[in-house]
Amino acid sequence: MPPEPMPSGPPWSGHGQWPQANQALRTLARKPAAAPARELARRFAEARGFLAPFMERLCAATCPRCLDPCCVRARLWWGFADLAFLHLAELPLPLKQMTYAPGGACPHLGPHGCHLERPLRPWVCDWHLCPEQKARLGGWDQGERRELVQVLERARGLRKQMLEALVQGVG
Ligand code: SF4
Ligand code: SF4
C-alpha cells in the first residue's frame, strides 16, 4: 500500500483553496452530464471493496512487523482524481489537504494503521505492493494471485473510465 513521493507540492493547500476546490468538484459531480462518471465511480468503489480483503491479508502479514513503514516515510496528497472519485461516489471527504510536520507521518496514520477505510484512501494506498508484500504474494497459490490481479486490473480500468467519462461529460 505505500505511496511514492510526488514530484510537486500539494494542490489546494493555500488559504481557502480546499473548500473552493471541493465546491467546484461538488458542482461538477452533480451535473446531469456527469451521470456516467457517477455510475463508474460507484462501480470503482465496489471493485475496491473486492480488492480490500486481498490487501488486508497482505498488510496483516507484513505491516505489524515493518521497520520502515511507508505511511511514515512517504509524502502524498489528495489530487484531482482521488477527490473527484469521492465526490462522484458520494463518499465522505477529507477535511483538509494532507500536511506533514518535518519528519512526520501521514496525517491519516493512527496507532493501528490508516484510519481511513480503504475506498476512502488515495488510490495509490490501495494498489501499491511493497517489496515485502510482493515477496509474500509469491507464497500464495496461483489461483489466488490470478484473482488479485484480475480484481486490481478491473479497479484500475474502472478508475480510468470514470475519469474519461468525467472529462467527456463536463469538459
Ligand atoms: S510492510 Fe510494506 S506496506 Fe506495510 S508498512 Fe511496511 S512498507 Fe508499508
Ligand atoms: S492515507 Fe492511509 S494508507 Fe495512505 S499513506 Fe496515509 S496512512 Fe498510509
PDB file of N, CA and C and ligand atoms in Angstrom, residues 1 3 71 76 106 108-109 114 116 121-122 125, ligand 2:
ATOM      1  N   MET A   1       0.771  -1.214   0.000  1.00  0.00           N
ATOM      2  CA  MET A   1       0.000   0.000   0.000  1.00  0.00           C
ATOM      3  C   MET A   1       0.815   1.283   0.000  1.00  0.00           C
ATOM      4  N   PRO A   3       2.579   4.657  -0.811  1.00  0.00           N
ATOM      5  CA  PRO A   3       2.622   5.570  -1.941  1.00  0.00           C
ATOM      6  C   PRO A   3       4.035   6.028  -2.237  1.00  0.00           C
ATOM      7  N   CYS A  71       3.836   4.577   5.420  1.00  0.00           N
ATOM      8  CA  CYS A  71       2.945   5.683   5.792  1.00  0.00           C
ATOM      9  C   CYS A  71       3.668   6.727   6.644  1.00  0.00           C
ATOM     10  N   LEU A  76       2.455  12.121   0.190  1.00  0.00           N
ATOM     11  CA  LEU A  76       1.478  12.208  -0.898  1.00  0.00           C
ATOM     12  C   LEU A  76       0.365  13.140  -0.465  1.00  0.00           C
ATOM     13  N   CYS A 106       2.115  10.397   7.652  1.00  0.00           N
ATOM     14  CA  CYS A 106       0.862  10.795   7.003  1.00  0.00           C
ATOM     15  C   CYS A 106      -0.169  11.154   8.080  1.00  0.00           C
ATOM     16  N   HIS A 108      -3.166  10.735   8.165  1.00  0.00           N
ATOM     17  CA  HIS A 108      -4.226   9.735   8.310  1.00  0.00           C
ATOM     18  C   HIS A 108      -3.742   8.471   9.025  1.00  0.00           C
ATOM     19  N   LEU A 109      -2.500   8.467   9.429  1.00  0.00           N
ATOM     20  CA  LEU A 109      -1.965   7.284  10.119  1.00  0.00           C
ATOM     21  C   LEU A 109      -2.295   7.357  11.609  1.00  0.00           C
ATOM     22  N   CYS A 114      -3.733   2.958   9.067  1.00  0.00           N
ATOM     23  CA  CYS A 114      -4.508   4.029   8.438  1.00  0.00           C
ATOM     24  C   CYS A 114      -5.914   4.069   9.027  1.00  0.00           C
ATOM     25  N   LEU A 116      -8.402   5.612   7.626  1.00  0.00           N
ATOM     26  CA  LEU A 116      -9.400   5.733   6.560  1.00  0.00           C
ATOM     27  C   LEU A 116      -9.786   4.339   6.070  1.00  0.00           C
ATOM     28  N   ARG A 121      -9.265   5.985   0.883  1.00  0.00           N
ATOM     29  CA  ARG A 121      -7.854   6.369   0.823  1.00  0.00           C
ATOM     30  C   ARG A 121      -7.494   6.793  -0.592  1.00  0.00           C
ATOM     31  N   PRO A 122      -6.398   7.551  -0.726  1.00  0.00           N
ATOM     32  CA  PRO A 122      -5.894   7.754  -2.077  1.00  0.00           C
ATOM     33  C   PRO A 122      -5.695   6.394  -2.750  1.00  0.00           C
ATOM     34  N   CYS A 125      -2.685   4.161  -2.261  1.00  0.00           N
ATOM     35  CA  CYS A 125      -2.557   3.433  -0.989  1.00  0.00           C
ATOM     36  C   CYS A 125      -3.238   2.068  -1.063  1.00  0.00           C
TER      37      CYS A 125
HETATM   38  S1  SF4 B   2      -3.738   7.621   3.615  1.00  0.00           S
HETATM   39 FE1  SF4 B   2      -3.534   5.868   4.966  1.00  0.00          FE
HETATM   40  S2  SF4 B   2      -2.562   4.258   3.732  1.00  0.00           S
HETATM   41 FE2  SF4 B   2      -2.249   6.213   2.675  1.00  0.00          FE
HETATM   42  S3  SF4 B   2      -0.245   6.956   3.365  1.00  0.00           S
HETATM   43 FE3  SF4 B   2      -1.798   7.849   4.708  1.00  0.00          FE
HETATM   44  S4  SF4 B   2      -1.959   6.452   6.465  1.00  0.00           S
HETATM   45 FE4  SF4 B   2      -0.924   5.374   4.801  1.00  0.00          FE
END
